[in-house]
PDB file of C-alpha atoms in Angstrom:
ATOM      1  CA  MET A   6     -25.487 -15.961 -49.370  1.00 90.00           C
ATOM      2  CA  LYS A   7     -22.479 -14.657 -50.931  1.00 93.00           C
ATOM      3  CA  GLN A   8     -22.321 -16.501 -54.338  1.00 95.00           C
ATOM      4  CA  ILE A   9     -18.884 -17.709 -55.640  1.00 97.00           C
ATOM      5  CA  GLN A  10     -18.190 -15.941 -58.924  1.00 96.00           C
ATOM      6  CA  ARG A  11     -15.233 -17.795 -60.091  1.00 96.00           C
ATOM      7  CA  VAL A  12     -12.317 -20.271 -58.692  1.00 98.00           C
ATOM      8  CA  ILE A  13      -8.627 -19.603 -59.811  1.00 97.00           C
ATOM      9  CA  LYS A  14      -6.647 -22.910 -59.971  1.00 96.00           C
ATOM     10  CA  ASN A  15      -3.565 -24.857 -61.159  1.00 96.00           C
ATOM     11  CA  VAL A  16      -1.546 -21.488 -60.815  1.00 97.00           C
ATOM     12  CA  PRO A  17       2.167 -22.178 -61.648  1.00 96.00           C
ATOM     13  CA  GLN A  18       4.872 -21.860 -59.443  1.00 96.00           C
ATOM     14  CA  HIS A  19       8.051 -19.326 -59.939  1.00 96.00           C
ATOM     15  CA  TRP A  20      10.712 -17.917 -57.972  1.00 96.00           C
ATOM     16  CA  VAL A  21      10.889 -14.634 -56.441  1.00 96.00           C
ATOM     17  CA  GLY A  22      14.694 -14.322 -55.692  1.00 94.00           C
ATOM     18  CA  ASP A  23      16.180 -17.362 -54.609  1.00 95.00           C
ATOM     19  CA  GLY A  24      14.077 -17.662 -51.353  1.00 95.00           C
ATOM     20  CA  PHE A  25      10.604 -17.613 -52.403  1.00 97.00           C
ATOM     21  CA  PRO A  26       8.911 -20.024 -54.401  1.00 97.00           C
ATOM     22  CA  VAL A  27       5.701 -18.414 -55.146  1.00 97.00           C
ATOM     23  CA  ARG A  28       2.295 -18.992 -56.966  1.00 97.00           C
ATOM     24  CA  SER A  29       0.798 -15.471 -57.749  1.00 97.00           C
ATOM     25  CA  LEU A  30      -3.039 -16.181 -57.349  1.00 97.00           C
ATOM     26  CA  PHE A  31      -3.733 -12.905 -58.521  1.00 97.00           C
ATOM     27  CA  SER A  32      -2.152  -9.332 -59.578  1.00 96.00           C
ATOM     28  CA  TYR A  33      -3.170  -5.591 -60.142  1.00 95.00           C
ATOM     29  CA  ARG A  34      -2.664  -6.746 -64.050  1.00 92.00           C
ATOM     30  CA  ASP A  35      -5.930  -8.403 -63.431  1.00 89.00           C
ATOM     31  CA  GLY A  36      -7.845  -5.600 -63.412  1.00 82.00           C
ATOM     32  CA  ALA A  37     -10.230  -4.333 -60.660  1.00 90.00           C
ATOM     33  CA  GLU A  38     -12.060  -7.470 -59.880  1.00 94.00           C
ATOM     34  CA  PHE A  39      -9.872  -7.815 -56.391  1.00 97.00           C
ATOM     35  CA  ASP A  40      -9.862  -3.989 -55.715  1.00 98.00           C
ATOM     36  CA  PRO A  41      -8.605  -3.129 -52.751  1.00 98.00           C
ATOM     37  CA  PHE A  42      -6.101  -5.937 -52.968  1.00 98.00           C
ATOM     38  CA  LEU A  43      -3.559  -5.785 -55.474  1.00 98.00           C
ATOM     39  CA  LEU A  44      -1.875  -8.852 -55.360  1.00 98.00           C
ATOM     40  CA  LEU A  45      -1.417 -12.540 -53.698  1.00 98.00           C
ATOM     41  CA  ASP A  46       1.491 -14.597 -53.708  1.00 98.00           C
ATOM     42  CA  TYR A  47       1.270 -18.117 -51.946  1.00 97.00           C
ATOM     43  CA  ALA A  48       5.015 -19.019 -51.080  1.00 96.00           C
ATOM     44  CA  GLY A  49       5.833 -23.087 -50.262  1.00 88.00           C
ATOM     45  CA  PRO A  50       5.421 -24.977 -48.599  1.00 95.00           C
ATOM     46  CA  HIS A  51       9.039 -26.145 -49.382  1.00 96.00           C
ATOM     47  CA  GLU A  52      11.674 -27.532 -47.948  1.00 97.00           C
ATOM     48  CA  PHE A  53      15.289 -25.785 -47.877  1.00 97.00           C
ATOM     49  CA  ALA A  54      18.319 -27.595 -47.389  1.00 98.00           C
ATOM     50  CA  PRO A  55      20.915 -25.871 -44.643  1.00 98.00           C
ATOM     51  CA  SER A  56      23.167 -23.465 -46.550  1.00 97.00           C
ATOM     52  CA  ALA A  57      26.012 -20.769 -46.136  1.00 95.00           C
ATOM     53  CA  GLN A  58      24.551 -18.368 -48.175  1.00 95.00           C
ATOM     54  CA  LYS A  59      21.819 -16.133 -47.392  1.00 93.00           C
ATOM     55  CA  ARG A  60      18.381 -16.422 -49.396  1.00 96.00           C
ATOM     56  CA  GLY A  61      15.585 -13.634 -50.339  1.00 96.00           C
ATOM     57  CA  VAL A  62      15.375 -10.735 -52.069  1.00 96.00           C
ATOM     58  CA  ASP A  63      17.960  -8.215 -51.983  1.00 95.00           C
ATOM     59  CA  VAL A  64      17.107  -4.193 -51.631  1.00 95.00           C
ATOM     60  CA  HIS A  65      14.224  -3.127 -53.748  1.00 96.00           C
ATOM     61  CA  PRO A  66      11.560  -0.505 -53.604  1.00 97.00           C
ATOM     62  CA  HIS A  67       7.674   0.088 -53.367  1.00 98.00           C
ATOM     63  CA  LYS A  68       5.433   3.304 -53.371  1.00 98.00           C
ATOM     64  CA  GLY A  69       1.369   3.643 -53.173  1.00 98.00           C
ATOM     65  CA  PHE A  70       0.286   0.491 -50.975  1.00 98.00           C
ATOM     66  CA  GLU A  71       0.809  -1.934 -48.051  1.00 98.00           C
ATOM     67  CA  THR A  72       2.408  -5.555 -48.130  1.00 98.00           C
ATOM     68  CA  VAL A  73       1.484  -7.946 -45.861  1.00 98.00           C
ATOM     69  CA  THR A  74       3.499 -11.171 -44.997  1.00 97.00           C
ATOM     70  CA  ILE A  75       1.925 -13.862 -43.150  1.00 98.00           C
ATOM     71  CA  LEU A  76       4.273 -16.538 -41.945  1.00 98.00           C
ATOM     72  CA  TYR A  77       3.587 -19.894 -41.034  1.00 98.00           C
ATOM     73  CA  GLN A  78       6.594 -22.119 -41.332  1.00 98.00           C
ATOM     74  CA  GLY A  79      10.429 -20.514 -41.260  1.00 98.00           C
ATOM     75  CA  GLU A  80      11.890 -17.654 -40.132  1.00 98.00           C
ATOM     76  CA  LEU A  81      12.579 -14.403 -42.192  1.00 97.00           C
ATOM     77  CA  ALA A  82      14.630 -11.269 -41.595  1.00 96.00           C
ATOM     78  CA  HIS A  83      13.028  -8.022 -42.740  1.00 95.00           C
ATOM     79  CA  ARG A  84      14.773  -4.325 -42.741  1.00 95.00           C
ATOM     80  CA  ASP A  85      13.468  -1.104 -44.408  1.00 94.00           C
ATOM     81  CA  SER A  86      14.336   2.642 -45.062  1.00 96.00           C
ATOM     82  CA  SER A  87      11.626   3.607 -42.329  1.00 92.00           C
ATOM     83  CA  GLY A  88      13.636   2.057 -39.876  1.00 92.00           C
ATOM     84  CA  GLY A  89      11.803  -1.129 -39.653  1.00 91.00           C
ATOM     85  CA  SER A  90      13.085  -4.376 -38.994  1.00 91.00           C
ATOM     86  CA  GLY A  91      12.434  -7.680 -37.502  1.00 89.00           C
ATOM     87  CA  ASN A  92      12.511 -11.318 -37.591  1.00 94.00           C
ATOM     88  CA  LEU A  93       9.432 -13.178 -37.895  1.00 96.00           C
ATOM     89  CA  GLY A  94       8.505 -16.972 -36.857  1.00 97.00           C
ATOM     90  CA  PRO A  95       5.559 -19.078 -37.650  1.00 97.00           C
ATOM     91  CA  GLY A  96       2.408 -17.216 -36.815  1.00 97.00           C
ATOM     92  CA  ASP A  97       4.079 -13.806 -37.249  1.00 98.00           C
ATOM     93  CA  VAL A  98       2.601 -10.947 -39.437  1.00 98.00           C
ATOM     94  CA  GLN A  99       4.653  -7.811 -40.796  1.00 96.00           C
ATOM     95  CA  TRP A 100       2.410  -5.229 -42.127  1.00 97.00           C
ATOM     96  CA  MET A 101       4.666  -2.724 -44.340  1.00 97.00           C
ATOM     97  CA  THR A 102       3.261   0.687 -45.458  1.00 98.00           C
ATOM     98  CA  ALA A 103       5.099   1.603 -48.323  1.00 97.00           C
ATOM     99  CA  GLY A 104       2.879   5.080 -48.804  1.00 97.00           C
ATOM    100  CA  ASN A 105       5.128   7.740 -50.430  1.00 97.00           C
ATOM    101  CA  GLY A 106       8.071   5.363 -51.075  1.00 97.00           C
ATOM    102  CA  ILE A 107      10.304   2.762 -49.151  1.00 97.00           C
ATOM    103  CA  VAL A 108      12.949   0.216 -50.119  1.00 97.00           C
ATOM    104  CA  HIS A 109      13.241  -2.909 -48.190  1.00 96.00           C
ATOM    105  CA  GLU A 110      14.781  -6.171 -48.047  1.00 96.00           C
ATOM    106  CA  GLU A 111      13.628  -9.838 -46.973  1.00 96.00           C
ATOM    107  CA  PHE A 112      15.746 -12.797 -46.689  1.00 97.00           C
ATOM    108  CA  HIS A 113      15.539 -16.250 -44.506  1.00 97.00           C
ATOM    109  CA  SER A 114      17.046 -15.452 -40.965  1.00 97.00           C
ATOM    110  CA  GLU A 115      20.527 -16.472 -40.388  1.00 96.00           C
ATOM    111  CA  GLU A 116      19.748 -19.364 -38.299  1.00 96.00           C
ATOM    112  CA  PHE A 117      16.907 -20.455 -40.809  1.00 97.00           C
ATOM    113  CA  THR A 118      19.396 -20.316 -43.734  1.00 97.00           C
ATOM    114  CA  ARG A 119      21.836 -22.267 -41.437  1.00 97.00           C
ATOM    115  CA  ARG A 120      19.819 -25.035 -40.397  1.00 97.00           C
ATOM    116  CA  GLY A 121      17.100 -25.341 -43.233  1.00 97.00           C
ATOM    117  CA  GLY A 122      13.832 -26.273 -43.223  1.00 97.00           C
ATOM    118  CA  MET A 123      10.082 -25.728 -44.638  1.00 98.00           C
ATOM    119  CA  LEU A 124       9.105 -22.539 -45.494  1.00 98.00           C
ATOM    120  CA  GLU A 125       5.538 -21.356 -46.030  1.00 98.00           C
ATOM    121  CA  MET A 126       4.045 -18.101 -46.327  1.00 97.00           C
ATOM    122  CA  VAL A 127       1.730 -15.340 -47.790  1.00 98.00           C
ATOM    123  CA  GLN A 128       2.351 -12.274 -49.196  1.00 97.00           C
ATOM    124  CA  LEU A 129      -0.529  -9.905 -49.740  1.00 98.00           C
ATOM    125  CA  TRP A 130      -0.471  -6.324 -51.068  1.00 98.00           C
ATOM    126  CA  VAL A 131      -3.166  -3.685 -50.347  1.00 98.00           C
ATOM    127  CA  ASN A 132      -3.995  -0.679 -52.183  1.00 98.00           C
ATOM    128  CA  LEU A 133      -3.990   2.835 -50.544  1.00 98.00           C
ATOM    129  CA  PRO A 134      -6.754   5.385 -51.534  1.00 98.00           C
ATOM    130  CA  ALA A 135      -5.456   8.127 -53.512  1.00 98.00           C
ATOM    131  CA  GLU A 136      -5.350  10.528 -50.558  1.00 98.00           C
ATOM    132  CA  HIS A 137      -3.491   8.064 -48.457  1.00 98.00           C
ATOM    133  CA  LYS A 138      -0.840   7.050 -50.905  1.00 98.00           C
ATOM    134  CA  PRO A 139       1.566  10.193 -49.918  1.00 97.00           C
ATOM    135  CA  THR A 140       1.537   8.864 -46.643  1.00 97.00           C
ATOM    136  CA  PRO A 141       4.963   8.145 -44.869  1.00 97.00           C
ATOM    137  CA  PRO A 142       6.336   4.469 -44.621  1.00 97.00           C
ATOM    138  CA  LYS A 143       5.329   2.797 -41.492  1.00 95.00           C
ATOM    139  CA  TYR A 144       6.230  -0.776 -40.288  1.00 95.00           C
ATOM    140  CA  GLN A 145       3.758  -2.890 -37.986  1.00 96.00           C
ATOM    141  CA  ASP A 146       6.001  -5.911 -36.407  1.00 96.00           C
ATOM    142  CA  LEU A 147       2.636  -8.370 -35.459  1.00 97.00           C
ATOM    143  CA  ARG A 148       3.412 -11.437 -33.238  1.00 97.00           C
ATOM    144  CA  ASN A 149       1.385 -14.553 -33.189  1.00 97.00           C
ATOM    145  CA  GLU A 150       0.391 -14.029 -29.645  1.00 97.00           C
ATOM    146  CA  GLU A 151      -1.207 -10.587 -30.364  1.00 97.00           C
ATOM    147  CA  PHE A 152      -3.964 -11.939 -32.653  1.00 98.00           C
ATOM    148  CA  PRO A 153      -7.050 -12.815 -31.039  1.00 98.00           C
ATOM    149  CA  ARG A 154      -8.794 -16.561 -31.592  1.00 97.00           C
ATOM    150  CA  VAL A 155     -12.410 -16.812 -32.178  1.00 96.00           C
ATOM    151  CA  ALA A 156     -13.863 -20.398 -31.962  1.00 96.00           C
ATOM    152  CA  LEU A 157     -16.525 -21.238 -34.473  1.00 96.00           C
ATOM    153  CA  PRO A 158     -19.778 -22.624 -33.361  1.00 92.00           C
ATOM    154  CA  ASN A 159     -19.958 -26.189 -32.825  1.00 91.00           C
ATOM    155  CA  GLU A 160     -16.192 -26.949 -32.661  1.00 95.00           C
ATOM    156  CA  ALA A 161     -15.976 -26.140 -36.208  1.00 96.00           C
ATOM    157  CA  GLY A 162     -12.669 -24.541 -36.024  1.00 97.00           C
ATOM    158  CA  GLU A 163     -10.634 -21.686 -34.901  1.00 98.00           C
ATOM    159  CA  VAL A 164     -10.309 -18.119 -36.807  1.00 98.00           C
ATOM    160  CA  ARG A 165      -7.192 -16.175 -36.165  1.00 98.00           C
ATOM    161  CA  VAL A 166      -8.101 -12.070 -36.513  1.00 98.00           C
ATOM    162  CA  VAL A 167      -5.077 -10.701 -38.196  1.00 98.00           C
ATOM    163  CA  ALA A 168      -7.321  -7.434 -39.249  1.00 98.00           C
ATOM    164  CA  GLY A 169     -10.613  -6.081 -39.096  1.00 98.00           C
ATOM    165  CA  GLU A 170     -13.406  -7.962 -36.653  1.00 97.00           C
ATOM    166  CA  LEU A 171     -15.129 -10.988 -36.204  1.00 96.00           C
ATOM    167  CA  LEU A 172     -17.837 -12.072 -33.517  1.00 90.00           C
ATOM    168  CA  ASN A 173     -16.494  -9.167 -31.423  1.00 90.00           C
ATOM    169  CA  ALA A 174     -12.810  -9.845 -31.938  1.00 97.00           C
ATOM    170  CA  THR A 175     -10.637  -6.917 -33.415  1.00 98.00           C
ATOM    171  CA  GLY A 176      -7.485  -7.789 -34.886  1.00 98.00           C
ATOM    172  CA  PRO A 177      -4.323  -5.658 -34.175  1.00 98.00           C
ATOM    173  CA  ALA A 178      -3.218  -4.646 -37.591  1.00 98.00           C
ATOM    174  CA  SER A 179      -3.792  -0.900 -38.347  1.00 97.00           C
ATOM    175  CA  THR A 180      -5.673  -0.402 -41.851  1.00 98.00           C
ATOM    176  CA  PHE A 181      -6.247   2.727 -43.913  1.00 98.00           C
ATOM    177  CA  THR A 182      -9.785   1.128 -45.361  1.00 98.00           C
ATOM    178  CA  PRO A 183     -12.236  -1.401 -43.958  1.00 98.00           C
ATOM    179  CA  ILE A 184     -10.366  -5.018 -44.347  1.00 98.00           C
ATOM    180  CA  ASN A 185     -10.552  -8.136 -42.626  1.00 98.00           C
ATOM    181  CA  VAL A 186      -7.669 -11.032 -42.863  1.00 98.00           C
ATOM    182  CA  TRP A 187      -8.609 -14.111 -40.894  1.00 98.00           C
ATOM    183  CA  ASP A 188      -6.747 -17.010 -40.656  1.00 98.00           C
ATOM    184  CA  ILE A 189      -9.360 -20.424 -40.148  1.00 98.00           C
ATOM    185  CA  GLN A 190      -8.483 -23.535 -39.158  1.00 98.00           C
ATOM    186  CA  LEU A 191     -11.521 -26.054 -39.638  1.00 98.00           C
ATOM    187  CA  ASN A 192     -12.146 -29.461 -38.317  1.00 98.00           C
ATOM    188  CA  PRO A 193     -13.499 -31.970 -40.443  1.00 97.00           C
ATOM    189  CA  ASP A 194     -17.287 -32.605 -41.270  1.00 95.00           C
ATOM    190  CA  ILE A 195     -18.514 -29.637 -39.105  1.00 96.00           C
ATOM    191  CA  GLU A 196     -20.339 -27.108 -40.996  1.00 96.00           C
ATOM    192  CA  THR A 197     -20.088 -23.537 -40.067  1.00 96.00           C
ATOM    193  CA  GLU A 198     -21.038 -20.026 -41.783  1.00 96.00           C
ATOM    194  CA  LEU A 199     -18.949 -16.658 -41.979  1.00 96.00           C
ATOM    195  CA  SER A 200     -20.749 -13.735 -42.102  1.00 96.00           C
ATOM    196  CA  THR A 201     -18.915 -11.016 -44.387  1.00 97.00           C
ATOM    197  CA  PRO A 202     -19.559  -7.430 -44.844  1.00 97.00           C
ATOM    198  CA  THR A 203     -21.880  -6.850 -48.238  1.00 96.00           C
ATOM    199  CA  GLY A 204     -20.176  -4.910 -50.873  1.00 97.00           C
ATOM    200  CA  HIS A 205     -16.722  -6.283 -49.990  1.00 98.00           C
ATOM    201  CA  THR A 206     -14.654  -8.169 -52.013  1.00 98.00           C
ATOM    202  CA  CYS A 207     -14.654 -11.474 -50.617  1.00 98.00           C
ATOM    203  CA  LEU A 208     -11.696 -14.109 -51.427  1.00 98.00           C
ATOM    204  CA  LEU A 209     -10.808 -17.596 -49.770  1.00 98.00           C
ATOM    205  CA  ILE A 210      -7.701 -19.074 -50.275  1.00 98.00           C
ATOM    206  CA  VAL A 211      -7.293 -22.818 -49.194  1.00 97.00           C
ATOM    207  CA  GLN A 212      -3.902 -23.689 -47.762  1.00 96.00           C
ATOM    208  CA  GLN A 213      -4.283 -26.751 -46.822  1.00 96.00           C
ATOM    209  CA  GLY A 214      -6.691 -29.831 -46.980  1.00 96.00           C
ATOM    210  CA  ALA A 215     -10.117 -29.421 -48.647  1.00 97.00           C
ATOM    211  CA  LEU A 216     -13.429 -28.030 -48.132  1.00 97.00           C
ATOM    212  CA  VAL A 217     -16.858 -27.217 -49.830  1.00 97.00           C
ATOM    213  CA  ALA A 218     -17.343 -23.563 -49.819  1.00 97.00           C
ATOM    214  CA  ASN A 219     -21.152 -23.022 -50.688  1.00 93.00           C
ATOM    215  CA  ASP A 220     -21.767 -25.868 -53.132  1.00 90.00           C
ATOM    216  CA  GLN A 221     -18.077 -25.671 -54.525  1.00 95.00           C
ATOM    217  CA  GLU A 222     -15.414 -27.927 -53.880  1.00 96.00           C
ATOM    218  CA  LEU A 223     -12.096 -26.069 -53.460  1.00 97.00           C
ATOM    219  CA  THR A 224      -8.642 -27.737 -52.391  1.00 96.00           C
ATOM    220  CA  ALA A 225      -4.961 -26.447 -52.033  1.00 95.00           C
ATOM    221  CA  VAL A 226      -3.874 -24.239 -53.634  1.00 96.00           C
ATOM    222  CA  GLU A 227      -7.213 -22.841 -54.991  1.00 97.00           C
ATOM    223  CA  LEU A 228      -8.689 -19.367 -54.524  1.00 98.00           C
ATOM    224  CA  ALA A 229     -12.475 -18.587 -54.682  1.00 98.00           C
ATOM    225  CA  VAL A 230     -13.558 -14.835 -55.539  1.00 98.00           C
ATOM    226  CA  PHE A 231     -16.800 -13.962 -54.327  1.00 97.00           C
ATOM    227  CA  GLU A 232     -19.488 -11.623 -55.633  1.00 97.00           C
ATOM    228  CA  ARG A 233     -19.778  -8.544 -53.539  1.00 97.00           C
ATOM    229  CA  GLU A 234     -23.290  -8.778 -52.663  1.00 95.00           C
ATOM    230  CA  GLY A 235     -24.548 -11.054 -49.945  1.00 94.00           C
ATOM    231  CA  ASP A 236     -23.011 -11.632 -46.657  1.00 94.00           C
ATOM    232  CA  LEU A 237     -22.864 -15.092 -45.686  1.00 95.00           C
ATOM    233  CA  VAL A 238     -20.360 -17.966 -46.335  1.00 96.00           C
ATOM    234  CA  ARG A 239     -20.896 -21.466 -45.959  1.00 96.00           C
ATOM    235  CA  LEU A 240     -18.128 -23.843 -45.198  1.00 97.00           C
ATOM    236  CA  ARG A 241     -17.642 -27.586 -44.291  1.00 96.00           C
ATOM    237  CA  ALA A 242     -14.199 -29.021 -44.677  1.00 97.00           C
ATOM    238  CA  ASN A 243     -13.343 -32.520 -45.832  1.00 93.00           C
ATOM    239  CA  SER A 244     -10.622 -33.019 -43.853  1.00 91.00           C
ATOM    240  CA  GLU A 245      -8.757 -30.630 -41.193  1.00 94.00           C
ATOM    241  CA  ALA A 246      -8.074 -27.132 -43.350  1.00 97.00           C
ATOM    242  CA  ARG A 247      -6.445 -24.052 -43.136  1.00 97.00           C
ATOM    243  CA  VAL A 248      -7.924 -21.222 -45.245  1.00 98.00           C
ATOM    244  CA  LEU A 249      -7.295 -17.143 -45.546  1.00 98.00           C
ATOM    245  CA  VAL A 250     -10.527 -15.339 -45.881  1.00 98.00           C
ATOM    246  CA  LEU A 251      -9.748 -11.484 -47.432  1.00 98.00           C
ATOM    247  CA  THR A 252     -12.829  -9.210 -47.400  1.00 98.00           C
ATOM    248  CA  GLY A 253     -11.966  -5.540 -48.304  1.00 98.00           C
ATOM    249  CA  GLU A 254     -13.985  -2.313 -49.298  1.00 98.00           C
ATOM    250  CA  PRO A 255     -13.242  -1.863 -52.758  1.00 98.00           C
ATOM    251  CA  LEU A 256     -11.889   1.953 -53.447  1.00 98.00           C
ATOM    252  CA  ASN A 257     -13.081   2.082 -56.853  1.00 97.00           C
ATOM    253  CA  GLU A 258     -10.391   4.157 -57.934  1.00 97.00           C
ATOM    254  CA  PRO A 259      -7.851   4.017 -61.387  1.00 96.00           C
ATOM    255  CA  ILE A 260      -5.084   1.514 -60.774  1.00 97.00           C
ATOM    256  CA  VAL A 261      -1.792   2.001 -62.740  1.00 97.00           C
ATOM    257  CA  GLY A 262       0.982  -0.280 -61.845  1.00 96.00           C
ATOM    258  CA  GLN A 263       4.525  -0.760 -62.952  1.00 96.00           C
ATOM    259  CA  GLY A 264       6.647  -3.368 -61.256  1.00 94.00           C
ATOM    260  CA  PRO A 265       6.799  -2.592 -57.565  1.00 96.00           C
ATOM    261  CA  PHE A 266       4.944   0.880 -58.014  1.00 98.00           C
ATOM    262  CA  VAL A 267       1.236   1.121 -57.885  1.00 98.00           C
ATOM    263  CA  MET A 268      -0.351   4.600 -58.357  1.00 98.00           C
ATOM    264  CA  ASN A 269      -3.358   6.192 -59.919  1.00 97.00           C
ATOM    265  CA  THR A 270      -2.041   7.802 -62.883  1.00 98.00           C
ATOM    266  CA  ARG A 271       1.053   6.867 -65.398  1.00 98.00           C
ATOM    267  CA  ASP A 272       2.383  10.627 -64.228  1.00 98.00           C
ATOM    268  CA  GLU A 273       2.492   9.147 -60.834  1.00 98.00           C
ATOM    269  CA  ILE A 274       4.311   5.928 -61.833  1.00 98.00           C
ATOM    270  CA  HIS A 275       6.962   8.140 -63.768  1.00 97.00           C
ATOM    271  CA  GLU A 276       7.189  10.155 -60.700  1.00 97.00           C
ATOM    272  CA  ALA A 277       8.019   7.167 -58.377  1.00 97.00           C
ATOM    273  CA  ILE A 278      10.826   6.166 -60.757  1.00 97.00           C
ATOM    274  CA  GLN A 279      12.226   9.248 -60.748  1.00 97.00           C
ATOM    275  CA  ASP A 280      12.276   9.446 -57.059  1.00 96.00           C
ATOM    276  CA  TYR A 281      13.746   5.887 -56.544  1.00 96.00           C
ATOM    277  CA  GLN A 282      16.238   6.586 -58.896  1.00 96.00           C
ATOM    278  CA  ALA A 283      17.020  10.184 -57.108  1.00 96.00           C
ATOM    279  CA  GLY A 284      17.274   8.273 -53.581  1.00 95.00           C
ATOM    280  CA  LYS A 285      14.318   9.945 -52.293  1.00 95.00           C
ATOM    281  CA  MET A 286      12.965   6.660 -50.770  1.00 96.00           C
ATOM    282  CA  GLY A 287      15.728   6.202 -48.615  1.00 93.00           C
ATOM    283  CA  VAL A 288      18.340   3.560 -47.680  1.00 93.00           C
ATOM    284  CA  ILE A 289      18.365   1.130 -45.034  1.00 90.00           C
ATOM    285  CA  GLY A 290      20.204   1.725 -42.128  1.00 78.00           C
ATOM    286  CA  GLY A 291      20.473   5.295 -43.008  1.00 59.00           C
TER     287      GLY A 291
END
């Protein structure tokens, strides 16, 4: 059994730009406990009124890692300097590799801005190993229908495999290191077990509902951090529940971050800032 090390709860909400009310459940400033994951923001659920003014985050840079945006409600519009672009609807995922430097913008789509509605999403930052930090930027536009669904035994629920593997299903997201991203819908009062890789960092985020993980009661919006040893996680939902499970092989490399840049040394951070200021990370539409 993979034991729970601690639970993160009661995280206050703050705004990113004017479009994303988020709870930052962890960040790279918390140290290597979450390695290879660097940050997780849970946005919403938040009801936006109709507006004529677009909402979101204007052009900004990243370097040294990947951003993963999983949209549950609402609609987003993305553009970046690698040429990546797309509108995300419920269930869609964008996996952006910043690599050696990228700039991007992320707003509510024009239609969603005009009509208003509920927004709910997760943004995850995944570290790149030192050997892959110089990789060219790229963008994976992954649609809801691309993700395989796996039924849990005894009708306990269903898992949408975004990345990695579960019960012979493989997610379509391409990753640089071994990572699992599982979107799980649980039915109430049926116990189930997940087999996770031993040695991996393992995180479980409750997004809706309440459940018992091993012997620990969890509710929205709480994050359980598991020990790396062991493999099984036992779940039993008290009501219908939606959870996100992340596992990843630790990189065990130095983490030095400043704002939107995460590298291995302070000198590399200075270089990233200079590259951005010199326009070396490109322009959107250029």
